[in-house]
Short mmCIF file of C-alpha atoms and ligand atoms in Angstrom, two decimals:
data_model
loop_
_atom_site.label_atom_id
_atom_site.label_comp_id
_atom_site.label_asym_id
_atom_site.label_seq_id
_atom_site.Cartn_x
_atom_site.Cartn_y
_atom_site.Cartn_z
CA UNK A 117 -5.73 10.68 -18.58
CA UNK A 118 -3.60 7.61 -19.87
CA UNK A 119 -2.22 4.50 -18.10
CA UNK A 120 0.47 2.11 -19.48
CA UNK A 121 2.09 -0.87 -17.77
CA UNK A 122 5.73 -0.70 -18.11
CA UNK A 123 6.56 -4.16 -19.89
CA UNK A 124 9.37 -6.81 -20.01
CA UNK A 125 10.42 -5.97 -16.28
CA UNK A 126 12.30 -9.45 -15.11
CA UNK A 127 11.51 -11.25 -12.07
CA UNK A 128 12.81 -8.77 -9.14
CA UNK A 129 15.68 -9.68 -6.79
CA UNK A 130 17.24 -8.18 -3.45
CA UNK A 131 19.32 -5.32 -4.55
CA UNK A 132 17.80 -4.80 -7.97
CA UNK A 133 17.51 -1.26 -9.11
CA UNK A 134 14.10 -0.51 -10.05
CA UNK A 135 14.26 3.07 -10.92
CA UNK A 136 16.64 1.79 -13.48
CA UNK A 137 14.85 -1.54 -14.89
CA UNK A 138 11.96 0.75 -14.55
CA UNK A 139 13.76 3.81 -16.69
CA UNK A 140 15.26 1.54 -19.29
CA UNK A 141 11.69 0.15 -20.16
CA UNK A 142 9.27 3.20 -19.85
CA UNK A 143 8.61 4.62 -23.30
CA UNK A 144 6.37 6.75 -21.76
CA UNK A 145 8.27 8.94 -19.23
CA UNK A 146 10.01 9.78 -22.72
CA UNK A 147 7.30 11.57 -23.39
CA UNK A 148 7.56 13.61 -19.73
CA UNK A 149 5.47 16.34 -19.46
CA UNK A 150 3.46 17.94 -16.31
CA UNK A 151 1.67 15.03 -14.80
CA UNK A 152 3.41 12.27 -15.10
CA UNK A 153 3.13 9.26 -11.99
CA UNK A 154 4.73 6.12 -11.99
CA UNK A 155 2.93 3.66 -9.64
CA UNK A 156 4.60 0.57 -8.65
CA UNK A 157 3.39 -2.20 -6.45
CA UNK A 158 4.91 -3.14 -2.86
CA UNK A 159 5.53 -6.89 -4.03
CA UNK A 160 8.48 -5.34 -6.28
CA UNK A 161 9.46 -2.82 -3.77
CA UNK A 162 9.80 -5.45 -1.21
CA UNK A 163 11.43 -7.59 -3.28
CA UNK A 164 14.01 -5.37 -4.13
CA UNK A 165 14.59 -4.34 -0.55
CA UNK A 166 15.21 -7.64 -0.02
CA UNK A 167 12.09 -8.01 2.57
CA UNK A 168 11.42 -12.06 1.53
CA UNK A 169 10.84 -13.71 4.91
CA UNK A 170 9.92 -17.70 5.88
CA UNK A 171 8.21 -19.37 8.54
CA UNK A 172 11.13 -20.75 10.24
CA UNK A 173 12.61 -17.21 10.67
CA UNK A 174 9.72 -17.25 13.43
CA UNK A 175 10.37 -18.43 16.88
CA UNK A 176 6.75 -18.93 18.23
CA UNK A 177 5.86 -16.63 21.15
CA UNK A 178 2.85 -17.39 23.21
CA UNK A 179 1.07 -15.17 21.96
CA UNK A 180 0.73 -16.26 18.51
CA UNK A 181 -0.14 -19.87 20.29
CA UNK A 182 -2.97 -17.67 21.29
CA UNK A 183 -3.80 -16.27 18.41
CA UNK A 184 -3.21 -19.01 15.53
CA UNK A 185 -5.98 -21.52 18.19
CA UNK A 186 -8.59 -18.38 18.44
CA UNK A 187 -8.51 -18.13 14.41
CA UNK A 188 -8.85 -22.49 14.34
CA UNK A 189 -11.63 -21.99 16.74
CA UNK A 190 -13.01 -19.29 15.28
CA UNK A 191 -13.05 -19.52 11.97
CA UNK A 192 -12.35 -23.25 11.69
CA UNK A 193 -9.30 -22.09 9.53
CA UNK A 194 -5.60 -24.07 10.25
CA UNK A 195 -3.55 -21.01 11.14
CA UNK A 196 0.48 -21.23 11.11
CA UNK A 197 1.58 -19.72 14.50
CA UNK A 198 4.68 -18.80 12.87
CA UNK A 199 2.54 -16.85 10.34
CA UNK A 200 0.80 -14.78 13.24
CA UNK A 201 4.39 -14.59 15.01
CA UNK A 202 5.21 -12.39 11.80
CA UNK A 203 2.34 -10.78 11.81
CA UNK A 204 2.77 -9.57 15.38
CA UNK A 205 6.82 -8.61 14.20
CA UNK A 206 5.77 -6.24 11.50
CA UNK A 207 2.36 -4.81 13.72
CA UNK A 208 2.47 -1.86 16.21
CA UNK A 209 -1.10 -2.91 17.21
CA UNK A 210 -3.42 -5.22 17.18
CA UNK A 211 -6.86 -4.72 16.18
CA UNK A 212 -8.38 -7.57 15.56
CA UNK A 213 -6.96 -10.89 16.22
CA UNK A 214 -10.24 -13.41 14.60
CA UNK A 215 -11.16 -14.28 12.30
CA UNK A 216 -8.61 -12.93 11.24
CA UNK A 217 -5.73 -10.62 12.22
CA UNK A 218 -6.27 -6.88 11.26
CA UNK A 219 -2.98 -5.06 12.61
CA UNK A 220 -1.44 -1.82 12.38
CA UNK A 221 1.87 -1.52 10.46
CA UNK A 222 4.78 -0.13 11.27
CA UNK A 223 4.51 2.52 9.29
CA UNK A 224 1.00 3.67 10.38
CA UNK A 225 -0.76 1.22 7.34
CA UNK A 226 -3.98 -0.51 9.01
CA UNK A 227 -4.31 -3.79 6.89
CA UNK A 228 -5.04 -7.61 7.45
CA UNK A 229 -2.13 -9.65 8.18
CA UNK A 230 0.42 -6.44 8.38
CA UNK A 231 -0.04 -6.68 4.60
CA UNK A 232 2.71 -10.05 4.79
CA UNK A 233 1.84 -11.17 1.20
CA UNK A 234 2.03 -15.44 0.23
CA UNK A 235 1.28 -14.81 -3.69
CA UNK A 236 3.78 -13.74 -6.46
CA UNK A 237 6.69 -14.81 -3.95
CA UNK A 238 9.02 -17.44 -5.48
CA UNK A 239 11.72 -19.59 -3.45
CA UNK A 240 10.39 -17.81 0.42
CA UNK A 241 7.25 -18.48 1.97
CA UNK A 242 6.27 -14.67 2.76
CA UNK A 243 6.91 -11.19 1.57
CA UNK A 244 6.91 -8.53 4.34
CA UNK A 245 5.68 -5.16 3.21
CA UNK A 246 8.50 -2.19 2.39
CA UNK A 247 9.78 -0.80 5.67
CA UNK A 248 9.03 2.74 4.95
CA UNK A 249 7.24 2.85 1.53
CA UNK A 250 7.41 6.50 1.90
CA UNK A 251 10.97 6.52 1.68
CA UNK A 252 10.78 3.80 -1.15
CA UNK A 253 8.90 6.30 -3.08
CA UNK A 254 11.37 8.71 -2.80
CA UNK A 255 13.95 6.63 -3.79
CA UNK A 256 12.89 5.74 -6.97
CA UNK A 257 12.07 9.20 -8.06
CA UNK A 258 15.55 10.29 -7.41
CA UNK A 259 16.78 7.25 -9.17
CA UNK A 260 14.25 8.04 -12.08
CA UNK A 261 15.50 12.00 -11.79
CA UNK A 262 19.41 10.34 -12.57
CA UNK A 263 18.08 9.02 -15.73
CA UNK A 264 16.87 12.17 -16.86
CA UNK A 265 13.63 12.50 -15.92
CA UNK A 266 13.17 15.15 -13.47
CA UNK A 267 9.39 15.26 -12.34
CA UNK A 268 7.36 11.70 -11.73
CA UNK A 269 5.62 11.52 -9.07
CA UNK A 270 6.06 8.62 -7.48
CA UNK A 271 3.29 6.15 -5.32
CA UNK A 272 3.93 2.62 -3.75
CA UNK A 273 0.95 0.37 -4.26
CA UNK A 274 -0.57 -2.58 -2.30
CA UNK A 275 -4.15 -4.42 -2.80
CA UNK A 276 -6.35 -4.04 0.48
CA UNK A 277 -9.33 -5.42 1.44
CA UNK A 278 -11.70 -2.58 2.79
CA UNK A 279 -13.83 -3.00 5.77
CA UNK A 280 -18.01 -2.95 5.16
CA UNK A 281 -17.67 -3.99 1.73
CA UNK A 282 -16.42 -6.98 -0.90
CA UNK A 283 -13.93 -6.76 -3.17
CA UNK A 284 -9.71 -5.68 -2.90
CA UNK A 285 -8.68 -3.03 -4.55
CA UNK A 286 -5.24 -0.52 -4.71
CA UNK A 287 -4.29 1.52 -2.27
CA UNK A 288 -1.55 3.87 -1.94
CA UNK A 289 1.26 3.19 1.02
CA UNK A 290 3.56 5.32 0.44
CA UNK A 291 3.96 8.54 -2.64
CA UNK A 292 6.78 11.18 -3.32
CA UNK A 293 6.84 14.30 -5.45
CA UNK A 294 2.78 15.07 -4.77
CA UNK A 295 0.39 15.36 -2.11
CA UNK A 296 -1.74 12.91 -1.40
CA UNK A 297 -5.09 14.14 -1.08
CA UNK A 298 -6.76 17.27 -2.40
CA UNK A 299 -8.76 19.57 -0.03
CA UNK A 300 -11.93 20.89 -1.85
CA UNK A 301 -13.10 22.18 1.29
CA UNK A 302 -14.23 25.82 0.38
CA UNK A 303 -15.31 24.79 -3.23
CA UNK A 304 -18.56 25.50 -4.20
CA UNK A 305 -21.02 23.22 -5.76
CA UNK A 306 -23.10 23.97 -8.57
CA UNK A 307 -25.34 24.88 -6.32
CA UNK A 308 -23.12 27.53 -4.89
CA UNK A 309 -23.04 25.09 -1.37
CA UNK A 310 -19.50 24.94 0.22
CA UNK A 311 -18.45 22.09 0.29
CA UNK A 312 -17.20 21.09 3.73
CA UNK A 313 -15.74 17.82 4.27
CA UNK A 314 -14.17 16.46 1.13
CA UNK A 315 -10.64 15.83 1.02
CA UNK A 316 -10.21 13.23 -1.76
CA UNK A 317 -7.16 10.49 -1.51
CA UNK A 318 -5.91 11.31 -5.10
CA UNK A 319 -3.04 9.01 -4.46
CA UNK A 320 -5.66 6.19 -3.72
CA UNK A 321 -7.62 6.62 -6.61
CA UNK A 322 -4.57 6.60 -8.65
CA UNK A 323 -3.65 3.41 -7.47
CA UNK A 324 -6.59 1.88 -7.69
CA UNK A 325 -6.22 2.89 -11.31
CA UNK A 326 -3.47 1.49 -11.36
CA UNK A 327 -4.44 -1.72 -10.06
CA UNK A 328 -6.65 -2.15 -13.05
CA UNK A 329 -3.61 -2.18 -15.38
CA UNK A 330 -1.79 -4.52 -13.28
CA UNK A 331 -3.55 -7.39 -12.45
CA UNK A 332 -3.65 -9.46 -8.97
CA UNK A 333 -1.85 -12.31 -11.07
CA UNK A 334 0.54 -13.47 -13.44
CA UNK A 335 0.53 -10.81 -15.46
CA UNK A 336 4.08 -9.16 -14.48
CA UNK A 337 3.15 -6.14 -14.50
CA UNK A 338 4.10 -4.08 -11.87
CA UNK A 339 4.94 -0.50 -12.81
CA UNK A 340 1.83 1.84 -14.62
CA UNK A 341 2.94 5.47 -15.84
CA UNK A 342 0.05 7.58 -15.38
CA UNK A 343 0.61 10.30 -18.14
CA UNK A 344 -1.76 13.54 -18.60
CA UNK A 345 -2.62 13.52 -14.93
CA UNK A 346 -2.70 17.04 -12.56
CA UNK A 347 -2.99 17.42 -9.63
CA UNK A 348 -4.53 21.22 -10.24
CA UNK A 349 -4.60 24.39 -7.90
CA UNK A 350 -6.56 23.03 -5.17
CA UNK A 351 -4.28 22.63 -1.38
CA UNK A 352 -2.94 19.36 -0.95
CA UNK A 353 -2.17 17.46 2.05
CA UNK A 354 -0.37 14.61 3.14
CA UNK A 355 -2.51 13.09 5.63
CA UNK A 356 -3.92 9.62 4.89
CA UNK A 357 -3.89 7.31 7.71
CA UNK A 358 -6.26 8.94 10.64
CA UNK A 359 -4.60 9.60 13.96
CA UNK A 360 -5.94 7.50 16.94
CA UNK A 361 -7.51 10.35 18.64
CA UNK A 362 -9.15 10.84 15.40
CA UNK A 363 -9.93 7.47 14.32
CA UNK A 364 -13.23 6.41 15.67
CA UNK A 365 -13.36 3.13 14.42
CA UNK A 366 -10.12 1.91 16.04
CA UNK A 367 -11.12 3.24 19.03
CA UNK A 368 -14.35 0.85 18.71
CA UNK A 369 -12.19 -2.18 18.18
CA UNK A 370 -10.10 -1.13 21.26
CA UNK A 371 -13.02 -1.33 23.44
CA UNK A 372 -14.23 -4.61 20.92
CA UNK A 373 -11.74 -6.52 20.62
CA UNK A 374 -10.98 -9.08 23.51
CA UNK A 375 -14.07 -9.44 24.71
P1 GDP B 321 0.61 -6.15 -4.81
O1 GDP B 321 -0.69 -5.68 -5.05
O2 GDP B 321 2.28 -5.05 -4.49
O3 GDP B 321 0.61 -6.97 -3.57
O4 GDP B 321 1.30 -7.31 -5.97
P2 GDP B 321 0.69 -8.40 -6.65
O5 GDP B 321 1.15 -9.90 -6.27
O6 GDP B 321 -0.86 -8.13 -6.88
O7 GDP B 321 1.49 -8.14 -8.32
C1 GDP B 321 0.85 -6.91 -9.18
C2 GDP B 321 1.82 -7.14 -10.16
O8 GDP B 321 2.79 -7.48 -10.47
C3 GDP B 321 1.52 -8.34 -10.89
O9 GDP B 321 0.73 -8.21 -12.16
C4 GDP B 321 2.00 -9.58 -10.49
O10 GDP B 321 2.38 -10.62 -11.89
C5 GDP B 321 3.73 -8.61 -10.71
N1 GDP B 321 4.75 -9.12 -10.47
C6 GDP B 321 4.75 -9.38 -9.28
N2 GDP B 321 6.36 -10.02 -8.80
C7 GDP B 321 6.76 -9.64 -10.07
C8 GDP B 321 8.31 -9.70 -10.34
O11 GDP B 321 9.48 -9.90 -9.76
N3 GDP B 321 8.74 -9.07 -11.74
C9 GDP B 321 7.70 -8.71 -12.62
N4 GDP B 321 7.75 -8.48 -13.96
N5 GDP B 321 6.29 -8.63 -11.93
C10 GDP B 321 6.08 -9.34 -11.26
MN1 MN B 322 0.26 -7.26 -1.62
MN1 MN B 323 -2.27 -6.74 -6.11
MN1 MN B 324 -19.73 12.73 -4.40
#
């Protein structure tokens, strides 16, 4: 497989047609063949969708005051209660409130600060995640089809931390034109033993690989073309976010969090 950044994309503004901007610049898409995937950093999807905000947009609730005070107490770090308010408004469940905010976003992704970004956001304080990243991915995929690229799968990515390990990496927030995961259950290993649990989160692995190319700073390369990669013959699944019943860690946090 080969990963190539889409170069020369401008600073993205509200209302920009990302698919058109990318189609004009991605020579690699012209050599389209089976197994082409386009990854797009959620940062530019959010910018195109006008998901910028300012701290002054968030009148502070008592809950946000409380959270900011707790974070200051536990982490010794000054927290703007308006930021806590923004996180609450983007979230459906608060899993950890201090020393950092861990929440479930409205579209089901669990991440620190509801994924609200303060880097790469000129003219505004905050950049919220896309409202519905799957719909964003579908829209970009349709836009590419309008430009003659009929079968490019699209993954909207973000950089995210993870439990248990230091370091951040790319994850998939939404995708279109391919399943999220590849189900290896029932396949056999080299000893002939049947695999019982392995469902490979392909969209996250592609997001991680693409993040190596986009970088995290001023590179200006939010979109990456992944060529010569194929999903293969295994069954696919679109289930990536665990349901509450299925999520031991989340249930443990629910019991622990307000002690
Ligand atoms: P995130 O992972 O979605 O939070 O996005 P990042 O802030 O890590 O940015 C990913 C890549 O997109 C980096 O190479 C940034 O320099 C680049 N980037 C961010 N905003 C823009 C933009 O408006 N235009 C262009 N061309 N690149 C951008
Ligand atoms: Mn981000
Ligand atoms: Mn990033
Ligand atoms: Mn293994």
